[in-house]
């Protein structure tokens, strides 16, 4: 037994002084903005409030699941706006593996991958993702799919090359394209004929490498990109195809391999960018998987990879467990069966009730309303009836195309879906939507 150290009066005074010093530092006032800038920002925010596009964040007081509790409410509500397509965000095996990795491998690496931030579990997860898609591929992990999109174009293309991007691609693709000096071409959403025209223009401009990029699923519309037609055009022009499959990985396609599998063209797609933060456990993390030569170049030049901390071990463990569940037919099949039954039930009943719906063959089913205020009012009214959804409006979607994007999950029961539709019908009649 060690003797308990004696705290002298002078040490007590020193500690007390340090506490006072710390307390004084945290009371410093925030720096004042320049008046003109402050006024401009205030006017912009006021304009959003007037237009009904100002976004507030509801605070959830439970784990992410089908039935959640919103802070300030004593009752649960049904969540129909999460990307938790397979219900794995709180799956016991996913949570247990995350906890196991946390305790075994620590909270984090405090480093980027190429310095001292690569553990065996990171290489294992990259191998697991590569094998999930099929032989002959390699994978590079990112902090998010946004980072994967931010890093891919600048790393692989030069100012002489061309990017041909779908007009409705995700914001992360748009931002990634902006970081690259390659020539830019844009084709109409899902239009293979226009893609053909834009690729021809890129060829006429003398671009030696032409990269076509598309969302696999357009998440605001619930529309699956026509990859078979796109592949035909890409191959005709000797181009490279990159697909962002964030809203498809794990649940679209017969075995959850995404839109490439859905269309039977997985072996014709050069690169797939996707996420670990939606169907595959719901936490964070993203990746690029595909041609090993391209992945090797990304490891050496992709700035979000080179200058961002590696994935936390708990996130790696959760993603590995989610991939195990998706890769196993015994666990995957009932999840997919429930998810698609839920989507069919919701779409059928809502259509019969007179709502205008967008999308097809996906768990994202947008309820089209047009007016941003109506979308916001409907979302609030549905929350009061125990249905948690969010209204989407400009600038997330085009002006006058406001909607409530409903997202079905395998975690929803048939009763959950019917309760949601019943609430939509009641509110829709009150607001003269139907």
mmCIF file of N, CA, C and O in Angstrom, residues 279-317:
data_model
loop_
_atom_site.group_PDB
_atom_site.id
_atom_site.type_symbol
_atom_site.label_atom_id
_atom_site.label_comp_id
_atom_site.label_asym_id
_atom_site.label_seq_id
_atom_site.Cartn_x
_atom_site.Cartn_y
_atom_site.Cartn_z
ATOM 1 N N UNK A 279 -27.318 1.717 -44.941
ATOM 2 C CA UNK A 279 -27.807 0.354 -44.683
ATOM 3 C C UNK A 279 -26.819 -0.478 -43.871
ATOM 4 O O UNK A 279 -27.226 -1.373 -43.132
ATOM 5 N N UNK A 280 -25.530 -0.178 -43.990
ATOM 6 C CA UNK A 280 -24.505 -1.015 -43.350
ATOM 7 C C UNK A 280 -24.144 -0.512 -41.954
ATOM 8 O O UNK A 280 -22.998 -0.230 -41.649
ATOM 9 N N UNK A 281 -25.145 -0.381 -41.108
ATOM 10 C CA UNK A 281 -24.893 -0.073 -39.706
ATOM 11 C C UNK A 281 -25.208 1.342 -39.286
ATOM 12 O O UNK A 281 -25.358 1.617 -38.103
ATOM 13 N N UNK A 282 -25.271 2.269 -40.236
ATOM 14 C CA UNK A 282 -25.757 3.603 -39.928
ATOM 15 C C UNK A 282 -24.801 4.528 -39.206
ATOM 16 O O UNK A 282 -25.231 5.579 -38.722
ATOM 17 N N UNK A 283 -23.523 4.200 -39.089
ATOM 18 C CA UNK A 283 -22.610 5.061 -38.329
ATOM 19 C C UNK A 283 -21.952 6.075 -39.249
ATOM 20 O O UNK A 283 -22.518 7.123 -39.554
ATOM 21 N N UNK A 284 -20.758 5.802 -39.704
ATOM 22 C CA UNK A 284 -20.040 6.695 -40.609
ATOM 23 C C UNK A 284 -19.073 5.852 -41.424
ATOM 24 O O UNK A 284 -19.026 4.633 -41.279
ATOM 25 N N UNK A 285 -18.308 6.519 -42.261
ATOM 26 C CA UNK A 285 -17.359 5.789 -43.090
ATOM 27 C C UNK A 285 -17.852 5.621 -44.506
ATOM 28 O O UNK A 285 -19.053 5.513 -44.765
ATOM 29 N N UNK A 286 -16.905 5.630 -45.432
ATOM 30 C CA UNK A 286 -17.217 5.411 -46.836
ATOM 31 C C UNK A 286 -16.059 4.696 -47.500
ATOM 32 O O UNK A 286 -15.056 4.384 -46.851
ATOM 33 N N UNK A 287 -16.192 4.441 -48.786
ATOM 34 C CA UNK A 287 -15.131 3.714 -49.481
ATOM 35 C C UNK A 287 -15.259 3.874 -50.984
ATOM 36 O O UNK A 287 -16.316 4.241 -51.517
ATOM 37 N N UNK A 288 -14.138 3.602 -51.647
ATOM 38 C CA UNK A 288 -14.107 3.402 -53.098
ATOM 39 C C UNK A 288 -13.643 1.982 -53.334
ATOM 40 O O UNK A 288 -12.644 1.546 -52.757
ATOM 41 N N UNK A 289 -14.369 1.245 -54.166
ATOM 42 C CA UNK A 289 -14.011 -0.128 -54.473
ATOM 43 C C UNK A 289 -13.989 -0.295 -55.991
ATOM 44 O O UNK A 289 -14.817 0.283 -56.694
ATOM 45 N N UNK A 290 -13.024 -1.078 -56.468
ATOM 46 C CA UNK A 290 -12.975 -1.317 -57.915
ATOM 47 C C UNK A 290 -11.585 -1.650 -58.401
ATOM 48 O O UNK A 290 -10.838 -2.367 -57.723
ATOM 49 N N UNK A 291 -11.236 -1.109 -59.549
ATOM 50 C CA UNK A 291 -9.971 -1.416 -60.201
ATOM 51 C C UNK A 291 -8.785 -1.172 -59.259
ATOM 52 O O UNK A 291 -8.597 -0.059 -58.768
ATOM 53 N N UNK A 292 -7.970 -2.193 -58.991
ATOM 54 C CA UNK A 292 -6.866 -2.050 -58.036
ATOM 55 C C UNK A 292 -5.854 -0.976 -58.412
ATOM 56 O O UNK A 292 -5.281 -0.322 -57.534
ATOM 57 N N UNK A 293 -5.614 -0.782 -59.705
ATOM 58 C CA UNK A 293 -4.669 0.236 -60.134
ATOM 59 C C UNK A 293 -5.151 1.622 -59.733
ATOM 60 O O UNK A 293 -4.373 2.446 -59.220
ATOM 61 N N UNK A 294 -6.437 1.881 -59.941
ATOM 62 C CA UNK A 294 -6.997 3.181 -59.588
ATOM 63 C C UNK A 294 -7.012 3.370 -58.071
ATOM 64 O O UNK A 294 -6.721 4.465 -57.569
ATOM 65 N N UNK A 295 -7.345 2.313 -57.337
ATOM 66 C CA UNK A 295 -7.369 2.400 -55.876
ATOM 67 C C UNK A 295 -5.968 2.679 -55.331
ATOM 68 O O UNK A 295 -5.787 3.455 -54.380
ATOM 69 N N UNK A 296 -4.952 2.073 -55.940
ATOM 70 C CA UNK A 296 -3.577 2.316 -55.511
ATOM 71 C C UNK A 296 -3.192 3.780 -55.697
ATOM 72 O O UNK A 296 -2.531 4.390 -54.843
ATOM 73 N N UNK A 297 -3.616 4.372 -56.809
ATOM 74 C CA UNK A 297 -3.331 5.787 -57.038
ATOM 75 C C UNK A 297 -4.061 6.652 -56.015
ATOM 76 O O UNK A 297 -3.507 7.645 -55.513
ATOM 77 N N UNK A 298 -5.295 6.286 -55.676
ATOM 78 C CA UNK A 298 -6.045 7.036 -54.665
ATOM 79 C C UNK A 298 -5.338 7.003 -53.312
ATOM 80 O O UNK A 298 -5.286 8.016 -52.604
ATOM 81 N N UNK A 299 -4.772 5.865 -52.952
ATOM 82 C CA UNK A 299 -4.060 5.771 -51.666
ATOM 83 C C UNK A 299 -2.891 6.747 -51.597
ATOM 84 O O UNK A 299 -2.524 7.203 -50.512
ATOM 85 N N UNK A 300 -2.340 7.072 -52.738
ATOM 86 C CA UNK A 300 -1.153 7.909 -52.765
ATOM 87 C C UNK A 300 -1.433 9.373 -53.069
ATOM 88 O O UNK A 300 -0.559 10.225 -52.839
ATOM 89 N N UNK A 301 -2.627 9.683 -53.546
ATOM 90 C CA UNK A 301 -2.890 11.061 -53.969
ATOM 91 C C UNK A 301 -4.203 11.654 -53.462
ATOM 92 O O UNK A 301 -4.387 12.871 -53.541
ATOM 93 N N UNK A 302 -5.123 10.851 -52.966
ATOM 94 C CA UNK A 302 -6.442 11.355 -52.572
ATOM 95 C C UNK A 302 -6.337 12.150 -51.270
ATOM 96 O O UNK A 302 -6.052 11.597 -50.204
ATOM 97 N N UNK A 303 -6.578 13.427 -51.337
ATOM 98 C CA UNK A 303 -6.355 14.310 -50.190
ATOM 99 C C UNK A 303 -7.256 14.003 -48.988
ATOM 100 O O UNK A 303 -6.779 14.011 -47.843
ATOM 101 N N UNK A 304 -8.551 13.709 -49.166
ATOM 102 C CA UNK A 304 -9.350 13.367 -47.983
ATOM 103 C C UNK A 304 -8.851 12.107 -47.274
ATOM 104 O O UNK A 304 -9.036 11.963 -46.062
ATOM 105 N N UNK A 305 -8.223 11.202 -48.016
ATOM 106 C CA UNK A 305 -7.653 9.992 -47.431
ATOM 107 C C UNK A 305 -6.335 10.303 -46.732
ATOM 108 O O UNK A 305 -6.093 9.863 -45.605
ATOM 109 N N UNK A 306 -5.505 11.076 -47.381
ATOM 110 C CA UNK A 306 -4.167 11.346 -46.857
ATOM 111 C C UNK A 306 -4.178 12.284 -45.656
ATOM 112 O O UNK A 306 -3.279 12.238 -44.826
ATOM 113 N N UNK A 307 -5.189 13.144 -45.566
ATOM 114 C CA UNK A 307 -5.181 14.182 -44.533
ATOM 115 C C UNK A 307 -6.350 14.096 -43.565
ATOM 116 O O UNK A 307 -6.656 15.076 -42.873
ATOM 117 N N UNK A 308 -7.001 12.941 -43.475
ATOM 118 C CA UNK A 308 -8.078 12.735 -42.502
ATOM 119 C C UNK A 308 -7.754 11.543 -41.625
ATOM 120 O O UNK A 308 -7.163 10.565 -42.080
ATOM 121 N N UNK A 309 -8.159 11.628 -40.360
ATOM 122 C CA UNK A 309 -7.951 10.503 -39.453
ATOM 123 C C UNK A 309 -8.610 9.236 -39.995
ATOM 124 O O UNK A 309 -9.652 9.280 -40.658
ATOM 125 N N UNK A 310 -8.015 8.121 -39.657
ATOM 126 C CA UNK A 310 -8.570 6.834 -40.050
ATOM 127 C C UNK A 310 -9.876 6.556 -39.317
ATOM 128 O O UNK A 310 -10.188 7.183 -38.298
ATOM 129 N N UNK A 311 -10.652 5.624 -39.825
ATOM 130 C CA UNK A 311 -11.919 5.255 -39.195
ATOM 131 C C UNK A 311 -11.687 4.714 -37.784
ATOM 132 O O UNK A 311 -10.763 3.933 -37.548
ATOM 133 N N UNK A 312 -12.557 5.096 -36.858
ATOM 134 C CA UNK A 312 -12.473 4.596 -35.485
ATOM 135 C C UNK A 312 -12.716 3.089 -35.467
ATOM 136 O O UNK A 312 -13.545 2.573 -36.229
ATOM 137 N N UNK A 313 -12.024 2.361 -34.607
ATOM 138 C CA UNK A 313 -12.210 0.904 -34.534
ATOM 139 C C UNK A 313 -13.654 0.477 -34.319
ATOM 140 O O UNK A 313 -14.098 -0.529 -34.886
ATOM 141 N N UNK A 314 -14.411 1.215 -33.516
ATOM 142 C CA UNK A 314 -15.805 0.833 -33.283
ATOM 143 C C UNK A 314 -16.617 0.887 -34.570
ATOM 144 O O UNK A 314 -17.481 0.029 -34.812
ATOM 145 N N UNK A 315 -16.340 1.883 -35.420
ATOM 146 C CA UNK A 315 -17.031 2.000 -36.703
ATOM 147 C C UNK A 315 -16.631 0.843 -37.621
ATOM 148 O O UNK A 315 -17.476 0.275 -38.331
ATOM 149 N N UNK A 316 -15.360 0.488 -37.599
ATOM 150 C CA UNK A 316 -14.879 -0.637 -38.403
ATOM 151 C C UNK A 316 -15.570 -1.931 -37.970
ATOM 152 O O UNK A 316 -16.035 -2.717 -38.805
ATOM 153 N N UNK A 317 -15.661 -2.153 -36.664
ATOM 154 C CA UNK A 317 -16.300 -3.366 -36.166
ATOM 155 C C UNK A 317 -17.768 -3.437 -36.537
ATOM 156 O O UNK A 317 -18.267 -4.493 -36.955
#
